[in-house]
Tab-separated table of C-alpha atoms in Angstrom:
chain	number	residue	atom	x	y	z
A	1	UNK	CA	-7.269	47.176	23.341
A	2	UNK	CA	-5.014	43.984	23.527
A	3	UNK	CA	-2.798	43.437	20.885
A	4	UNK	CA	-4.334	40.352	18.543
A	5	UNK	CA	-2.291	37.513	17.796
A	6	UNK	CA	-2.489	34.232	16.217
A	7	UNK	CA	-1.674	31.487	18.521
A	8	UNK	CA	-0.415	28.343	16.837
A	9	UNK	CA	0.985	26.828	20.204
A	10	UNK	CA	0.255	22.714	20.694
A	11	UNK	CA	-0.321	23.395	24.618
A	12	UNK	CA	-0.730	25.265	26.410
A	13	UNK	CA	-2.503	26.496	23.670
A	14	UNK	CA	-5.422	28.995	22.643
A	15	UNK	CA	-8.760	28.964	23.753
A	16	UNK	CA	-11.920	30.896	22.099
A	17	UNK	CA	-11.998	34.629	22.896
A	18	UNK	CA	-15.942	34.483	23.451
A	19	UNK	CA	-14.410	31.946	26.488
A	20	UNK	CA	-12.050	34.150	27.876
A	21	UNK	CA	-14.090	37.108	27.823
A	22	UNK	CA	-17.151	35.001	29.629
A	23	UNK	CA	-14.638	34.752	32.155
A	24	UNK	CA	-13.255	37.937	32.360
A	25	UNK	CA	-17.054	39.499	32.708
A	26	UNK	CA	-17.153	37.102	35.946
A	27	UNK	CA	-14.047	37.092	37.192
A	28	UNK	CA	-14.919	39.290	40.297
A	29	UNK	CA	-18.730	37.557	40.779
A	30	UNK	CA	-19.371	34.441	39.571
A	31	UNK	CA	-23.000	33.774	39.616
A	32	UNK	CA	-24.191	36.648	42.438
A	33	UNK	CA	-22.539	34.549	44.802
A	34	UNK	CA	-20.029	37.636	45.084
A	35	UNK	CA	-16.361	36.369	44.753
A	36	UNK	CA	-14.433	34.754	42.065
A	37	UNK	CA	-14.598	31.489	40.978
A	38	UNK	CA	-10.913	30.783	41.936
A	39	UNK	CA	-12.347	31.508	45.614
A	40	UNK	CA	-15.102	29.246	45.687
A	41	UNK	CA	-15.049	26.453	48.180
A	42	UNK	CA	-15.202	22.610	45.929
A	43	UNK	CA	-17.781	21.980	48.604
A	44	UNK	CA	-20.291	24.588	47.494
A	45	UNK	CA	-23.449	24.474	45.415
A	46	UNK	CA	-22.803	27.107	43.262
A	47	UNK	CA	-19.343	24.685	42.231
A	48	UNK	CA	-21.066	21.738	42.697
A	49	UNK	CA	-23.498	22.817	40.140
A	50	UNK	CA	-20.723	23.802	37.448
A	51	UNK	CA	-19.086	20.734	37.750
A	52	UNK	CA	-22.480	18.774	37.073
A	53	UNK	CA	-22.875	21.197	34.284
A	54	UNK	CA	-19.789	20.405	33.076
A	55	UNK	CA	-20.042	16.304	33.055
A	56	UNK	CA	-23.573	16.958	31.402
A	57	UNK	CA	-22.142	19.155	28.297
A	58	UNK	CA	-19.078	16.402	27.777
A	59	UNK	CA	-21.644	13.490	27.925
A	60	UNK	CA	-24.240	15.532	25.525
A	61	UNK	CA	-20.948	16.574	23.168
A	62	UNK	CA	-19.244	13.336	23.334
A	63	UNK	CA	-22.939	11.103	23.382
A	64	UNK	CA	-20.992	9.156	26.711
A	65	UNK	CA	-23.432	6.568	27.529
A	66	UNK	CA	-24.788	5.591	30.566
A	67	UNK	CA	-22.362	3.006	31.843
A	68	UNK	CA	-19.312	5.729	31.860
A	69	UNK	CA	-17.944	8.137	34.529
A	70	UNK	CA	-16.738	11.311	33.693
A	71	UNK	CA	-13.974	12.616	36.097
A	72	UNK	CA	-11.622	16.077	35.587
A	73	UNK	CA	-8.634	14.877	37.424
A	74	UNK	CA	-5.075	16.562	37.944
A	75	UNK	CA	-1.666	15.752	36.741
A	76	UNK	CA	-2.211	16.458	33.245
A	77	UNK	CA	-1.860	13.213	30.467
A	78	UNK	CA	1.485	12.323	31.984
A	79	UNK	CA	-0.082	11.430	34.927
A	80	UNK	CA	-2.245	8.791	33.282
A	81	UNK	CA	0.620	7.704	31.861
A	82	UNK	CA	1.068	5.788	35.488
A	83	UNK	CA	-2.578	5.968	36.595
A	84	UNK	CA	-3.776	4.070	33.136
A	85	UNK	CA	-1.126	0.730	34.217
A	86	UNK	CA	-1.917	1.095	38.002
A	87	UNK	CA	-5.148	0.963	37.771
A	88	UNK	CA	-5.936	-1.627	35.087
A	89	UNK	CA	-3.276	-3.706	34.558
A	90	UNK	CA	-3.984	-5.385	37.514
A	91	UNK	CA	-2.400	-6.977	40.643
A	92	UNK	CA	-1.825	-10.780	39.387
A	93	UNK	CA	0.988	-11.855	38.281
A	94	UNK	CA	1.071	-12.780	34.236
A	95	UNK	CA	-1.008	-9.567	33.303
A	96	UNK	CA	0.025	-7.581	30.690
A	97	UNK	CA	-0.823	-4.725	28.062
A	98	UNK	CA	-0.407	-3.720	24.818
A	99	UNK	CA	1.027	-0.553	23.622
A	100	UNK	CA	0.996	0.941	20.270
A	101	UNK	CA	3.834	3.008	19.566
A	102	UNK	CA	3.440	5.873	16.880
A	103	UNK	CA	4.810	8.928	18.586
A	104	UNK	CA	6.613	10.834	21.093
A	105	UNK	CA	4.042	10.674	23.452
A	106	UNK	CA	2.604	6.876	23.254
A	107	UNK	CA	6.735	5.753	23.329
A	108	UNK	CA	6.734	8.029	26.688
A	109	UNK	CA	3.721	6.311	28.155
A	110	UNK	CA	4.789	2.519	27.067
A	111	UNK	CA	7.860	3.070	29.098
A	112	UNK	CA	6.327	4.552	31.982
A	113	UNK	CA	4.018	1.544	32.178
A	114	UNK	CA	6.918	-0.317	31.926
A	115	UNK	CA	7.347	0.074	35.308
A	116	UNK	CA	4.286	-1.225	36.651
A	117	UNK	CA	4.120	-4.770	35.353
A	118	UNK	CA	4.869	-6.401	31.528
A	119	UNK	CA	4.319	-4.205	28.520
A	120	UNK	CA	4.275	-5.587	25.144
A	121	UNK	CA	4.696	-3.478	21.183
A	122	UNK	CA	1.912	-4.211	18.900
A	123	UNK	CA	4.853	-3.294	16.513
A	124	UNK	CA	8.543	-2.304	16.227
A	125	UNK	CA	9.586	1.108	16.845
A	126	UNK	CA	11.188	2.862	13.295
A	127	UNK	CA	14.869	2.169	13.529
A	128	UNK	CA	15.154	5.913	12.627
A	129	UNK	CA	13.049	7.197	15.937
A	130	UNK	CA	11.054	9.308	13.287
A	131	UNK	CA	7.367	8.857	13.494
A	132	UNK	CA	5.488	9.394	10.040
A	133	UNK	CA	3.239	6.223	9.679
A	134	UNK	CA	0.485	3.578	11.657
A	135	UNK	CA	1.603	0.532	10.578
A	136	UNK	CA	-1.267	-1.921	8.775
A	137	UNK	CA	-3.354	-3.056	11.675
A	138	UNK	CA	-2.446	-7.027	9.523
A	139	UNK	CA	1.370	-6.417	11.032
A	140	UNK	CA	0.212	-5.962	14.981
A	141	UNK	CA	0.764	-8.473	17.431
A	142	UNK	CA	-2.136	-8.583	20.204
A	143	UNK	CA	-2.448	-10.398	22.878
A	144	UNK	CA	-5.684	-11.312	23.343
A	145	UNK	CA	-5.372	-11.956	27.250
A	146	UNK	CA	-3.816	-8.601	27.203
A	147	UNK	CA	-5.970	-6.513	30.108
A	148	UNK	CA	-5.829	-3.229	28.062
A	149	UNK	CA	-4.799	-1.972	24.688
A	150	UNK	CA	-3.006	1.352	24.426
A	151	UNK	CA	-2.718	3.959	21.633
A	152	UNK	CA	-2.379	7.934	21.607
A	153	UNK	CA	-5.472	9.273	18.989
A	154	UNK	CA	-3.031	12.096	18.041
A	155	UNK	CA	0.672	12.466	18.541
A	156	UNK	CA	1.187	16.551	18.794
A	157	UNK	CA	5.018	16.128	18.187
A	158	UNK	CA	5.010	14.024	15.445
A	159	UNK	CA	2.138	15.104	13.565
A	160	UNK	CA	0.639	11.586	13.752
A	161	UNK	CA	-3.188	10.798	13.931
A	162	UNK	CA	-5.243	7.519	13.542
A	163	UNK	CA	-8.041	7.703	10.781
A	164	UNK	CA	-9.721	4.575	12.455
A	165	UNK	CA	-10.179	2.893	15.846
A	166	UNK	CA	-8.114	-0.147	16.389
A	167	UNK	CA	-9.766	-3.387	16.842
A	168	UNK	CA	-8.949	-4.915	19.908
A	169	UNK	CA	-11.895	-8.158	19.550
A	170	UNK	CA	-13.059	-7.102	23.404
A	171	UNK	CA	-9.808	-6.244	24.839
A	172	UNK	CA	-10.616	-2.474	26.959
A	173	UNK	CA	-9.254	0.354	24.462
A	174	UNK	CA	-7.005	2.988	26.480
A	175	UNK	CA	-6.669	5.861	24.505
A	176	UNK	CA	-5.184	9.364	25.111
A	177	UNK	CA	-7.276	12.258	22.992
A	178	UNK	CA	-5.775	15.125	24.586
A	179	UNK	CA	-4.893	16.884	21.630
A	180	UNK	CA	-7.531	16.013	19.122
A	181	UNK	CA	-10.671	14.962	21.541
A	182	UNK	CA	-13.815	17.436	20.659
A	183	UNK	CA	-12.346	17.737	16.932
A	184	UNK	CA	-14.494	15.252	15.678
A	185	UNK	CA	-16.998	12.263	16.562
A	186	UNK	CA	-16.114	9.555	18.733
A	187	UNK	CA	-17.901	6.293	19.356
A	188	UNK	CA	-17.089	6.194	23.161
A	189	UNK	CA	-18.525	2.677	23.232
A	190	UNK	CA	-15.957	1.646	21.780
A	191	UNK	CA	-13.468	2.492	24.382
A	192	UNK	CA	-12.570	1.118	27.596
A	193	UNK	CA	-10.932	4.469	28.996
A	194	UNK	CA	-10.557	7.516	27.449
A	195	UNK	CA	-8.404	10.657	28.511
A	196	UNK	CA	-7.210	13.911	27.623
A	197	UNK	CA	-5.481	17.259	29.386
A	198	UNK	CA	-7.019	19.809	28.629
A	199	UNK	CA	-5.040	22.180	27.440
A	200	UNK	CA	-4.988	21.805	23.780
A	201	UNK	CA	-8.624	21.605	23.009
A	202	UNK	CA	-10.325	21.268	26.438
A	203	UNK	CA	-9.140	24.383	28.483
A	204	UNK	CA	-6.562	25.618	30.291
A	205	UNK	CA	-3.476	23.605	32.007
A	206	UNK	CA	-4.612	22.018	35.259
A	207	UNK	CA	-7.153	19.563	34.728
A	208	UNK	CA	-7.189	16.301	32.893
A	209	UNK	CA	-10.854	14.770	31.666
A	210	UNK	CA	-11.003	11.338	32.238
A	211	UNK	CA	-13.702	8.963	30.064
A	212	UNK	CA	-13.968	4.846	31.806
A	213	UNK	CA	-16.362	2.342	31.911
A	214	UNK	CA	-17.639	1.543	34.901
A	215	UNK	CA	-16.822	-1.785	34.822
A	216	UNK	CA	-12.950	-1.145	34.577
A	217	UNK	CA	-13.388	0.582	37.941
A	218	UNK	CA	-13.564	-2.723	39.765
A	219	UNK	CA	-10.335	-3.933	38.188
A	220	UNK	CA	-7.609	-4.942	41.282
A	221	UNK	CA	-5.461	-2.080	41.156
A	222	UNK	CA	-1.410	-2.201	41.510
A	223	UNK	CA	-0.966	-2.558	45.637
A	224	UNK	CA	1.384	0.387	45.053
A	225	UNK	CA	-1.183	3.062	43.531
A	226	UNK	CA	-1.771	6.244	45.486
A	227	UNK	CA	-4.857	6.863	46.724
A	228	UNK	CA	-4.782	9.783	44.374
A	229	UNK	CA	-4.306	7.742	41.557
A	230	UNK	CA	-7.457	5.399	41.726
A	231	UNK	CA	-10.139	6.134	39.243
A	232	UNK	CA	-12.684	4.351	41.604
A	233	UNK	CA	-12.204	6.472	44.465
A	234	UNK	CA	-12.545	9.667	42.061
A	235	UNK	CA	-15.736	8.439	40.730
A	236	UNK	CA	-17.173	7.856	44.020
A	237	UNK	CA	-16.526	11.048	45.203
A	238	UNK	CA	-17.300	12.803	41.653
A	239	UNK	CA	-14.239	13.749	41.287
A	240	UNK	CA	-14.420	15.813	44.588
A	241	UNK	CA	-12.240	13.566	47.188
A	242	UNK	CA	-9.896	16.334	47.072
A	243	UNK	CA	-9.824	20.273	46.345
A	244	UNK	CA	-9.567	19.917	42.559
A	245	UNK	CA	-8.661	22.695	39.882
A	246	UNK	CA	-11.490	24.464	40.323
A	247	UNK	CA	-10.975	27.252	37.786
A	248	UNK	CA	-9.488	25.344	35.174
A	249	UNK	CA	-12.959	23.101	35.353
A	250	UNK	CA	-14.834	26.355	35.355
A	251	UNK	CA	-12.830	27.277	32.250
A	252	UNK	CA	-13.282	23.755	30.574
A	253	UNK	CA	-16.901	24.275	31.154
A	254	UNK	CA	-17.357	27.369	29.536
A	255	UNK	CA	-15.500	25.948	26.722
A	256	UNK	CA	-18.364	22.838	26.184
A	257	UNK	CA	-21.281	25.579	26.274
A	258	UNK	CA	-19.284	27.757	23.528
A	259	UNK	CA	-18.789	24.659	21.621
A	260	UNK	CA	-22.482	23.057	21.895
A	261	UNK	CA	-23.567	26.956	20.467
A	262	UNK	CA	-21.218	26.480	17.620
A	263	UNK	CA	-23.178	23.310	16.648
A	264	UNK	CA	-21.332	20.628	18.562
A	265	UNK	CA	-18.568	18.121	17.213
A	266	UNK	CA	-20.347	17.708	14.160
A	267	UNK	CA	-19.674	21.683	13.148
A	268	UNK	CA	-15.989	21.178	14.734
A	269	UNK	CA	-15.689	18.272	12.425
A	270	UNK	CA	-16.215	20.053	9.636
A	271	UNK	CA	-14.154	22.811	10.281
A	272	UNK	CA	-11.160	21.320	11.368
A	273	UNK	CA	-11.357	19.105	7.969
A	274	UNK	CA	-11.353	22.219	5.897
A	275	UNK	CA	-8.704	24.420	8.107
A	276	UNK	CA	-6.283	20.835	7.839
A	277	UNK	CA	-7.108	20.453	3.826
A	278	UNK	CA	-6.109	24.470	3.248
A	279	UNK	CA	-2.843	23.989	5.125
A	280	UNK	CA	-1.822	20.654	3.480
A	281	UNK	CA	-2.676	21.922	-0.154
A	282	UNK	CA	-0.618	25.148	0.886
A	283	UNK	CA	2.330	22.275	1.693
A	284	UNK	CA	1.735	20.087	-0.757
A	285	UNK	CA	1.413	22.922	-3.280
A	286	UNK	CA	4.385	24.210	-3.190
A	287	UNK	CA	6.557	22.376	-5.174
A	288	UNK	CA	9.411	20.888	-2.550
A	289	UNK	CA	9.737	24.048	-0.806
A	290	UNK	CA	7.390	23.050	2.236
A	291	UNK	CA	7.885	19.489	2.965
A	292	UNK	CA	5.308	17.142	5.328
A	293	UNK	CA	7.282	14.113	7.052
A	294	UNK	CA	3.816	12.290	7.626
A	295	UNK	CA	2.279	9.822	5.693
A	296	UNK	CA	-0.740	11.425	4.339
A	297	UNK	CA	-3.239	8.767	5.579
A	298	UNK	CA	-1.997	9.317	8.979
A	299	UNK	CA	-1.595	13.323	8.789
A	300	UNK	CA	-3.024	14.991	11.914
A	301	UNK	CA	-5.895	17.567	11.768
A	302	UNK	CA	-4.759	19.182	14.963
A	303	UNK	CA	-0.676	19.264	14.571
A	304	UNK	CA	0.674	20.127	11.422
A	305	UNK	CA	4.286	19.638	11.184
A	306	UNK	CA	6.833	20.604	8.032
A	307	UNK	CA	10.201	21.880	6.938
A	308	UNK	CA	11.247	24.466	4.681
A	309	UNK	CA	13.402	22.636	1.748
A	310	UNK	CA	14.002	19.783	3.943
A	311	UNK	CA	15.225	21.125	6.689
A	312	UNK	CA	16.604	24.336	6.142
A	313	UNK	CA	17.818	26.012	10.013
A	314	UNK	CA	18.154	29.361	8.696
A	315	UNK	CA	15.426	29.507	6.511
A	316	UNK	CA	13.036	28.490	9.215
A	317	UNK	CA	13.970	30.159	11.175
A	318	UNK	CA	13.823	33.348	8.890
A	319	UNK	CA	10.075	32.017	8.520
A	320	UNK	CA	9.813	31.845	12.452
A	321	UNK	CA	10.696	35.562	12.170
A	322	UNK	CA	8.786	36.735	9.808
A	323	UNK	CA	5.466	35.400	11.206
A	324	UNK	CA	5.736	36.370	14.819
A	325	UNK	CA	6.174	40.493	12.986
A	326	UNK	CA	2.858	38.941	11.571
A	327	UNK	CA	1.485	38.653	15.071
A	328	UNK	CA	1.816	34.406	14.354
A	329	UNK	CA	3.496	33.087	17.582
A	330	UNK	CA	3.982	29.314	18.590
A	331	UNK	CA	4.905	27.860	15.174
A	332	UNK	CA	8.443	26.383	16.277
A	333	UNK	CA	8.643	22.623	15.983
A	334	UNK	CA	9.205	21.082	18.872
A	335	UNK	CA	12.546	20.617	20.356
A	336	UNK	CA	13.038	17.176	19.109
A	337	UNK	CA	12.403	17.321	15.902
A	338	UNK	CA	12.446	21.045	15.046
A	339	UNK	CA	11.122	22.351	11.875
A	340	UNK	CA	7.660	24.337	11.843
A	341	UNK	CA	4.487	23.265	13.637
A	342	UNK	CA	1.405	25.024	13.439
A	343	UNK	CA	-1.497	23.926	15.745
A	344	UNK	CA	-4.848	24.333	14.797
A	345	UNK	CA	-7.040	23.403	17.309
A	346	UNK	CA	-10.649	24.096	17.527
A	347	UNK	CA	-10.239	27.686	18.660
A	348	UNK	CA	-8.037	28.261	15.654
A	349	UNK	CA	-10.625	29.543	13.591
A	350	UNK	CA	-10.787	29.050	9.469
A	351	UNK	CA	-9.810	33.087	9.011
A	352	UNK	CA	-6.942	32.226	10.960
A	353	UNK	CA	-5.361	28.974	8.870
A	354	UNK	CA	-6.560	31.347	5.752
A	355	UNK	CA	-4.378	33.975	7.087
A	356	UNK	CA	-1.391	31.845	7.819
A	357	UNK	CA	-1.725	30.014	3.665
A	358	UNK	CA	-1.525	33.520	2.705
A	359	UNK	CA	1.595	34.245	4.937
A	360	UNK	CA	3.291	30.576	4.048
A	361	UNK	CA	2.586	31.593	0.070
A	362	UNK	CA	4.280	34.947	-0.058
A	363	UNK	CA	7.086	33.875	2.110
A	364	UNK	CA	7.834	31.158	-0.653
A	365	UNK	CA	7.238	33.492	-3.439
A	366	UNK	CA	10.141	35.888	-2.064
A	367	UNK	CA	12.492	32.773	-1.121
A	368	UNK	CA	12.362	30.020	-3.718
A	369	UNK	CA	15.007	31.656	-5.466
């Protein structure tokens, strides 16, 4: 038998072991048909049907309505990064977008857009480069000829996550959901484009869902785009103009059955506000010696980041220790801001957050001397 482990990674990061094992039972035969899935031709029925099967689940978990197209597309959210401004920022001169700018990952697409045509701030970056807060929606400066509006739902470095959708008054809503999208309801309508790689609560790396309106697909691209890169030309061709990642869209769609028998977002909702509370009460319990950087309106469900005393190298990393002879890997802040980050996605189960609280509160008991 494996060894178990608790996977706190941000991404690639864990998916449910009912998934995995669905997989592993038809990793040899998929369906009769006799060979893997990762040798099926795109062109088949027996993929053609688990790609329909696929867009059906997201639009029955996600209540898409009618006038959207649902597309798995490579690249992964950097990708869109580019695709998003080629695609709808459109080919006159004078057009423009706005970009809100609350994390490592929303700074990374405004200057990638950059280079596609004129990108404006809704709001000043922090002089500090640390990311703890959404400023008031009162301070923002939209333009209301802007073509698109831009925001990241959940910034997995910082720790960052909206509690409400902006207001744009009709300006398309862009927003990237890879690493809180099936965590909790979303009122699609209420977005122009949608999009999230999946591997953080979708699937595995590889595949990228992608969530427009069908009006935005007549938008006059950037002359420059790759064919690749229009959304049009996926949606006319469902997604198929090219060999896509065939098992990773297998994989994402064994994910959306395990999640509509769980109950759906509604269910994932609720857990993920529970697993979130225990782990900030364990923080904010305990007196200094856990610290969270983020304002607590804007503290993400999905990301949890936090220092030991402030900032303490060699006490974190004592922690980091500790918990992987736990069997807890992946809780290393990221790079740029270091520190301790534990990821709780959806296939983080409650057990598993209860298990880590227990770890976090005797490691403090035997070093807040």
């Amino acid at each position: 038998m494996s060894k178990q482990v608790l996977n706190f990674a941000a991404g690639p990061a864990a998916l449910p072991r009912e998934v995995l094992a669905k997989a592993q039972s038809e990793l040899l035969d998929y369906a009769g048909s006799g060979i893997s899935v990762m040798e099926l031709s795109h062109r088949s029925k027996e993929f053609e049907g688990l790609l329909n099967r696929a867009i059906a689940d997201v639009k029955t978990l996600l209540n898409v309505p009618d006038n959207y197209k649902i597309l798995f597309l490579q690249g992964g959210g950097s990708t869109q990064f580019a695709q998003v401004a080629l695609n709808l920022l459109g080919a006159k001169e004078g057009n423009s977008a706005d970009y809100l700018v609350t994390g490592t990952w929303s700074l990374k697409a405004y200057e990638e857009a950059k280079r596609y045509g004129t990108i404006n701030l809704a709001f000043p970056l922090p002089a500090n480069k640390k990311y703890v807060t959404v400023p008031p929606q009162s301070e923002w400066k939209l333009n209301p000829a802007a073509s698109y509006v831009y925001y990241c739902a959940n910034e997995t470095v910082d720790g960052v996550e909206f509690d409400f959708v902006p207001e744009t008054n009709g300006v398309p809503l862009v927003c990237d959901m890879s690493s809180n999208i099936l965590s909790r309801p979303v009122d699609v309508a209420k977005y122009g484009l949608i999009f999230a790689g999946a591997q953080k609560n979708v699937g595995p790396s590889g595949v990228t869902l992608v969530i427009i309106r069908s009006d935005l697909l007549d938008v006059k691209q950037h002359p420059a785009t790759p064919i690749m890169l229009g959304y049009k030309l996926m949606a006319e061709n469902n997604s198929l103009y090219n060999t896509p990642p065939t098992f990773a869209i297998y994989i994402c769609g064994l994910v959306f059955e395990h999640l509509k028998a769980l109950g759906g977002i509604a269910e994932m909702n609720a857990r993920n506000d529970r697993k979130s509370q225990a782990l900030y009460a364990a923080i904010d319990n305990s007196n200094g010696f856990f610290t969270s950087p983020v304002v607590p309106a804007y503290r993400s469900r999905m990301n949890v980041p936090f220092r030991i005393r402030g900032g303490d190298d060699a006490l974190e990393n004592k922690f980091l220790k500790e918990a992987e002879a736990q069997n807890m890997i992946q809780l290393k802040g990221h790079r740029s801001v270091g520190g301790i980050r534990a990821s709780i996605y959806n296939a983080i189960s409650e057990d598993n957050v209860t298990q880590l609280v227990a770890f976090m509160n005797k490691f403090l008991a035997a070093n807040n001397a």
